[in-house]
Structures are given as structure tokens and as C-alpha cells.
Short mmCIF file of C-alpha atoms in Angstrom, two decimals:
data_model
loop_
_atom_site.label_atom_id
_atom_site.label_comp_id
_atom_site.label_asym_id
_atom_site.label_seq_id
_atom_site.Cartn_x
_atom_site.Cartn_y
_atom_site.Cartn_z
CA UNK P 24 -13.13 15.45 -1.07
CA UNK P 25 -11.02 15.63 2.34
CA UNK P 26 -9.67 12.11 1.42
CA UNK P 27 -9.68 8.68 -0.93
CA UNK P 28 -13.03 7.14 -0.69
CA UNK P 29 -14.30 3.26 -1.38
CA UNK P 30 -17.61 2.06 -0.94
CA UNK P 31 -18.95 -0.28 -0.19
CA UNK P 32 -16.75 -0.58 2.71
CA UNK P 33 -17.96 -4.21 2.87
CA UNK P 34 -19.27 -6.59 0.35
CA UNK P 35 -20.40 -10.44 1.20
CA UNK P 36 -21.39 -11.88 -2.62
CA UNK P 37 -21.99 -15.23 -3.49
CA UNK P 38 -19.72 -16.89 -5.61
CA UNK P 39 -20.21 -16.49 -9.00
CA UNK P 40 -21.95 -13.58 -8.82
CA UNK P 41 -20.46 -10.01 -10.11
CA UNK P 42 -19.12 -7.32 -8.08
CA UNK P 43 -18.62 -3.78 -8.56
CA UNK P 44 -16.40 -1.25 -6.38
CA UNK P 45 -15.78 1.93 -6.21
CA UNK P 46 -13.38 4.72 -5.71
CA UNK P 47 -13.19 8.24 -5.52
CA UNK P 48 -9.85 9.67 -5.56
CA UNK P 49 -8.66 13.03 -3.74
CA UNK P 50 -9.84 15.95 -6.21
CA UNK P 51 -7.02 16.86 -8.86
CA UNK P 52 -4.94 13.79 -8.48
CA UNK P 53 -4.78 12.32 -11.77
CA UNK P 54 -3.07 9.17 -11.19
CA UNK P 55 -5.23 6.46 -9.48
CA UNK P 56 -4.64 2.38 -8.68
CA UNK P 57 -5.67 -0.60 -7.08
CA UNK P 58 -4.24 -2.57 -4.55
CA UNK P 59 -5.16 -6.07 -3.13
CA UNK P 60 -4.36 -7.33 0.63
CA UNK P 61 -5.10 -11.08 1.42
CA UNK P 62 -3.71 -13.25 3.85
CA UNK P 63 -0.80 -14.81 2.55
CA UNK P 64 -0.33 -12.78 -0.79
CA UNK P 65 0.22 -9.12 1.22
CA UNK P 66 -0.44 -6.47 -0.60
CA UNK P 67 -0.44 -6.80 -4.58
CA UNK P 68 -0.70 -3.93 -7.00
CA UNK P 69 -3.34 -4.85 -9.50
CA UNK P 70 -3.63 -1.74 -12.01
CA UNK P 71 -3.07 1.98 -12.34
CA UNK P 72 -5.03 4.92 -14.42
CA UNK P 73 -3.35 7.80 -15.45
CA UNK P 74 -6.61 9.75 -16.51
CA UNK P 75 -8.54 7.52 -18.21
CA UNK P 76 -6.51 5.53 -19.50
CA UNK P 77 -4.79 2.37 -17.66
CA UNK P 78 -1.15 1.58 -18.91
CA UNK P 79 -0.54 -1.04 -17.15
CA UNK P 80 -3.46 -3.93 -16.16
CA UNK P 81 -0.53 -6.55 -15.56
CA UNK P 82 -1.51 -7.14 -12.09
CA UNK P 83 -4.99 -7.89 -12.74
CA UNK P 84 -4.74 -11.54 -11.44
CA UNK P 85 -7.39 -12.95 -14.38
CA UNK P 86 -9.73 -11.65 -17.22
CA UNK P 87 -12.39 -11.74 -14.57
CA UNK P 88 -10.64 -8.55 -13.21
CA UNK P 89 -11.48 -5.56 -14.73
CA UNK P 90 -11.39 -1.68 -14.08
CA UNK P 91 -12.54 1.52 -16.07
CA UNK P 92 -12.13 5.32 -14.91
CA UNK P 93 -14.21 7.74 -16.51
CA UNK P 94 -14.04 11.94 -16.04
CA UNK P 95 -9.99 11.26 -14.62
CA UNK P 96 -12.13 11.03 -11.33
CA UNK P 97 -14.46 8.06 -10.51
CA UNK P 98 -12.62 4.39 -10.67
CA UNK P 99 -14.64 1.22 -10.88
CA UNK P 100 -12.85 -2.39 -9.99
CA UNK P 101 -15.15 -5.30 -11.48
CA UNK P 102 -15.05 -8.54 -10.91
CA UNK P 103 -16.79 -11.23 -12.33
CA UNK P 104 -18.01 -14.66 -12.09
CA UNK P 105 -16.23 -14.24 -8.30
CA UNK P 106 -14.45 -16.93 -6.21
CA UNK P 107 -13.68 -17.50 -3.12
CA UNK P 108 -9.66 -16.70 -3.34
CA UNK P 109 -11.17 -13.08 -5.00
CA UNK P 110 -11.92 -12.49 -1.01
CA UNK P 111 -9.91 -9.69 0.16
CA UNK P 112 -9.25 -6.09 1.12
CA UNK P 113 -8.97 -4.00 -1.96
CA UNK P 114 -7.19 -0.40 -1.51
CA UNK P 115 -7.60 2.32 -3.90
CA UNK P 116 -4.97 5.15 -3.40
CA UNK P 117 -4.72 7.92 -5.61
CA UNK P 118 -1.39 10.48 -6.05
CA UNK P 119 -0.84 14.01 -7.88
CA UNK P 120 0.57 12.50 -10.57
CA UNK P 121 2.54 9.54 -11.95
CA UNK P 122 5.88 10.53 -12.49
CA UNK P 123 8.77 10.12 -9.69
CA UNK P 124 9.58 12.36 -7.28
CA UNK P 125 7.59 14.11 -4.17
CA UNK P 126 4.19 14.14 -6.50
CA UNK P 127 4.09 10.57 -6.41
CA UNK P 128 3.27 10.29 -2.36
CA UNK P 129 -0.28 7.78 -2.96
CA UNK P 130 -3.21 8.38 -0.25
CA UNK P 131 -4.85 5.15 0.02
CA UNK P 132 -8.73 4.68 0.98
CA UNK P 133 -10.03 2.70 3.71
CA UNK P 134 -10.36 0.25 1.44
CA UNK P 135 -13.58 -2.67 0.69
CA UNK P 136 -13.60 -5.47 2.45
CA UNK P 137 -14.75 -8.45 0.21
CA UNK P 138 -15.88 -11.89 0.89
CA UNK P 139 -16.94 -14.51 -1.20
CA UNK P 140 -19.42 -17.59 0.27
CA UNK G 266 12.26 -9.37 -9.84
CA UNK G 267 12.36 -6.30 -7.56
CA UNK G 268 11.28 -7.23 -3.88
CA UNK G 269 10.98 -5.77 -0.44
CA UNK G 270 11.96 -7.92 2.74
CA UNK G 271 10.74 -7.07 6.38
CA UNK G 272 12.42 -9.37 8.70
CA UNK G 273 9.37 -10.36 11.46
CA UNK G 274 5.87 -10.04 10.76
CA UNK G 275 5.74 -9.59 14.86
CA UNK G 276 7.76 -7.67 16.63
CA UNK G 277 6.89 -7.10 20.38
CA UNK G 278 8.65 -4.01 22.50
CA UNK G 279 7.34 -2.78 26.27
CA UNK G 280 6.20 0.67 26.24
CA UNK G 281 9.11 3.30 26.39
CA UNK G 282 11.04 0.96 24.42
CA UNK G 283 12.97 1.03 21.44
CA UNK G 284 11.42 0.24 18.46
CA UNK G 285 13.39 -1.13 15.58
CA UNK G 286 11.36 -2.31 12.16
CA UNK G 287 13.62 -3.94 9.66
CA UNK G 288 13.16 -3.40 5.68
CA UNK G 289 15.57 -4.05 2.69
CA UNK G 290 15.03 -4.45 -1.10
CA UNK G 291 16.34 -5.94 -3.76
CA UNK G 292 17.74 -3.74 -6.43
CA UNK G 293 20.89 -1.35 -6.77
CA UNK G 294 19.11 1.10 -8.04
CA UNK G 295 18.55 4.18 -6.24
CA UNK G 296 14.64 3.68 -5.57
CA UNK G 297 12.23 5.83 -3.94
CA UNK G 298 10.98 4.55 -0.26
CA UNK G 299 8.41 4.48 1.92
CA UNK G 300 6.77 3.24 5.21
CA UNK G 301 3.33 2.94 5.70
CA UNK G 302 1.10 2.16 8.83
CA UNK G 303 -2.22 0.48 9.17
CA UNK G 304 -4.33 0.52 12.28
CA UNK G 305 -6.97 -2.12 12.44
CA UNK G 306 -10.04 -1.54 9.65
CA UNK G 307 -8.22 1.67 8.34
CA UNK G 308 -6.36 2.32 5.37
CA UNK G 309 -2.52 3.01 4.81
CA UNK G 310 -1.55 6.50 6.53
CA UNK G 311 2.04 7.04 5.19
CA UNK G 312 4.30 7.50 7.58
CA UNK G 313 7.40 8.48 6.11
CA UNK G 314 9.24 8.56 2.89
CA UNK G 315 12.71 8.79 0.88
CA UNK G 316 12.94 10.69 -2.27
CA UNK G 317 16.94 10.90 -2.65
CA UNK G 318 17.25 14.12 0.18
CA UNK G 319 18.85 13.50 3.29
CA UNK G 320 19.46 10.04 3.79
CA UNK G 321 18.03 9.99 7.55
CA UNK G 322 13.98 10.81 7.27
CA UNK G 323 11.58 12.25 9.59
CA UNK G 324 8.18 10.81 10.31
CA UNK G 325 5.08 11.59 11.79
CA UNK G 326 4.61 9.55 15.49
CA UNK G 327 7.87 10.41 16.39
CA UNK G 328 9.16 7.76 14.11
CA UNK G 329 12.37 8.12 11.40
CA UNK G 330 14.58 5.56 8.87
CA UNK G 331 17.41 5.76 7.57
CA UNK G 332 18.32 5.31 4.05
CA UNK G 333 21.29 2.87 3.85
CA UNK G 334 22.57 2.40 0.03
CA UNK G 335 25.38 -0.11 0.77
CA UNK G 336 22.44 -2.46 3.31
CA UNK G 337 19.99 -1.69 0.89
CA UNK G 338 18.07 -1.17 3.67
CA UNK G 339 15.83 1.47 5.25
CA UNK G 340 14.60 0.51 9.15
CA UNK G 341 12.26 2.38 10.82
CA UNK G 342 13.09 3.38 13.89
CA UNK G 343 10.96 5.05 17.22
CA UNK G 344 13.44 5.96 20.47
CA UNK G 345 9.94 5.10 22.73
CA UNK G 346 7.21 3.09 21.94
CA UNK G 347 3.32 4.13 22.97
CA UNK G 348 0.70 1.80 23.63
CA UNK G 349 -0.85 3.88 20.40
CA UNK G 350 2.05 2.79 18.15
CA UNK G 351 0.71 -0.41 18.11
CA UNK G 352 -0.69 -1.48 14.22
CA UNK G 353 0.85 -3.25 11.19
CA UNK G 354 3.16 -1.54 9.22
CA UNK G 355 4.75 -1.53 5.19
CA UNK G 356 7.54 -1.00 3.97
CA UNK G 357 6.99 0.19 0.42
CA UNK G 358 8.92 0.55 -2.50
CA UNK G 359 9.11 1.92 -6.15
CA UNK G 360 11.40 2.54 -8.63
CA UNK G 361 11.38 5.23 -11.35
CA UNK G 362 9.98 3.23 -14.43
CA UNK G 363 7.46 5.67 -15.37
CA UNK G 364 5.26 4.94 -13.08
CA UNK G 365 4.90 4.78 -9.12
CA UNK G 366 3.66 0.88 -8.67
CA UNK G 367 4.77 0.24 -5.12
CA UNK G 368 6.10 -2.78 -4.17
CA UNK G 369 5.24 -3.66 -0.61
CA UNK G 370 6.77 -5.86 2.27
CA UNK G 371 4.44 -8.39 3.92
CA UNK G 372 4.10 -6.30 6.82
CA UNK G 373 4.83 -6.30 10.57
CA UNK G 374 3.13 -6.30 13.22
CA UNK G 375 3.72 -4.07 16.10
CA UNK G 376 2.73 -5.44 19.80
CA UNK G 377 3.08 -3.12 23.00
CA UNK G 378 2.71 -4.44 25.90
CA UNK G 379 2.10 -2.24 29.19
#
């Protein structure tokens, strides 16, 4: 596609309850990750793919975080058993690839707004 | 532990003004830098970035920063504000270890006033 995309855009779950979202990154990029952006924490890097596989999950903030990436395309965040300091904006950007240099420019997504009661 | 600083998380300038955003980081190390902007309900739309070229960097909007190794610093800078220009922006930050984690300021907040 033209851009990043995340959907739901936004999500209002109950807490406790599971959550699932998504991201598709621009076509051909094959590195991917996940941001976070709450009041009073910024903006947090949570985890990055490179394909499938995720190198680094040392931002993921508990073991209810989760994230899988399957076809070096489609990303999935999950969260589980969700509270209410899990409410935030979460930003997927994806880049060409994951080395340094001009490749490494990220295009982030509009991001999905969640909120937990 | 690596970290980016913006000094403000307001700044207010009239229109036509000068616009100065402050940003430094932590680490000797050469990194690789970046300012993003965020209008209200949109994603990140990077506005500029250095990769070790010339030290003072062309944005989009008219805006540019200048790498400073000795500050460690890297403002962003805009000779004349617009009413437009007004939206939250990052400074960003990563360093070659393999991967391109940013590290992000806390943001600032751009007012224009009339």
C-alpha cells in the first residue's frame, strides 16, 4: 500500500479482556516495530521484526505483551488480560531494512488509539 | 543509558517568527538523527534527518537543524513560523547497534498565535 496502516484506529476494551492490533507495513520493507505513546511515558519502543523473526522483545513492558509477524508483511500486537495503564496510542512504523544508514528512515502509521475502562 | 532531551514541551512564537526547537542526546557517539512531527490524530511524518552528510539538514516545511557534535545537539530551526506549523514535534534518535530502535524526546509542542 501507499502507506503504514493500523486498524482499528480505535479500541475501547474492558479491562481484562484481550486485544488484538494490527499493522500493515509499506510493501517490501522488511523491518517492522512497535511504538507506544502515553501521557507521561512519551513514546517507548516496545519490539522490532526483522522478517519474521523479532530480535529484540525487550521493550515489551510485561508477558501480557506479545507480537507475531507472519509472511515478513502482516504484524499483530496482543495484549492480554489488559489494564488500564495498557491505555495508549500504539504506532507501528515500518523501514526498508534494519541496518544503519539512509534505509533505515521508519514510516510510522496513524497509529490505534486504545483505552481501557 | 542513551537519552534524548528537548528543552520545553511548549514553545509559543507569533506567526512570521522564528522558530527555534531545542534537542540534545546523550552519547559521544556519532548517532544517526531525526525530527519528527505530529499533527493532532495523525501519525509521525518525518521531517528531517542526519545520516553523517552535511552537518546542516534540510527539511520539508521550510524547516532545517543543524548537527552540532561538540553540543551534542541538533535544533530545529524555521526562519518564519505559519499558523500550519503548529503540532507536536520529536526529536528522535538511534545509534548503529544493529538495529534502528529510536529513542525519542518527550516532545514539544508548537503554539502560533495570529
Amino acid at each position: 500500500g501507499a502507506g503504514v496502516s493500523q486498524s482499528p484506529s480505535n479500541k475501547v476494551t474492558e479491562k481484562g479482556k484481550d486485544v488484538e492490533l494490527r499493522c500493515d507495513p509499506i510493501s517490501g520493507h522488511t523491518a517492522l516495530y512497535w511504538y507506544r505513546q502515553s501521557l507521561g511515558q512519551g513514546l517507548e519502543f516496545l519490539i522490532y521484526f526483522q522478517g519474521n523473526s523479532a530480535p529484540d522483545k525487550s521493550g515489551l513492558p510485561s508477558d501480557r505483551f506479545s507480537a507475531e509477524r507472519t509472511g515478513g508483511s502482516v504484524s499483530t500486537l496482543t495484549i492480554q488480560r489488559t489494564q488500564q495503564e495498557d491505555s495508549a496510542v500504539y504506532l507501528c512504523a515500518s523501514s526498508l531494512a534494519q541496518s544503519g544508514g539512509s534505509r533505515n528512515e521508519q514510516f510510522f502509521g496513524p497509529g490505534t488509539r486504545l483505552t481501557v475502562l | 543509558a542513551q537519552s534524548v532531551t528537548q528543552l520545553g514541551s511548549h514553545v509559543s512564537v507569533s506567526e512570521g517568527a522564528l522558530v527555534l526547537l531545542r534537542c540534545n542526546y546523550s552519547s559521544s557517539v556519532p548517532p544517526y538523527l531525526f525530527w519528527y512531527v505530529q499533527y493532532p490524530n495523525q501519525g509521525l511524518q518525518l521531517l528531517l534527518k542526519y545520516t553523517s552528510a552535511a552537518t546542516l539538514v534540510k527539511g520539508i516545511n521550510g524547516f532545517e537543524a543543524e548537527f552540532k557534535k561538540s553540543e551534542t545537539s541538533f535544533h530545529l530551526t524555521k526562519p518564519s513560523a505559519h499558523m500550519s506549523d503548529a503540532a507536536e514535534y520529536f526529536c528522535a534518535v538511534s545509534w548503529n547497534t544493529g538495529f534502528q530502535k529510536l529513542v525519542f524526546g518527550t516532545g514539544t509542542r508548537l503554539l502560533v498565535s495570529p
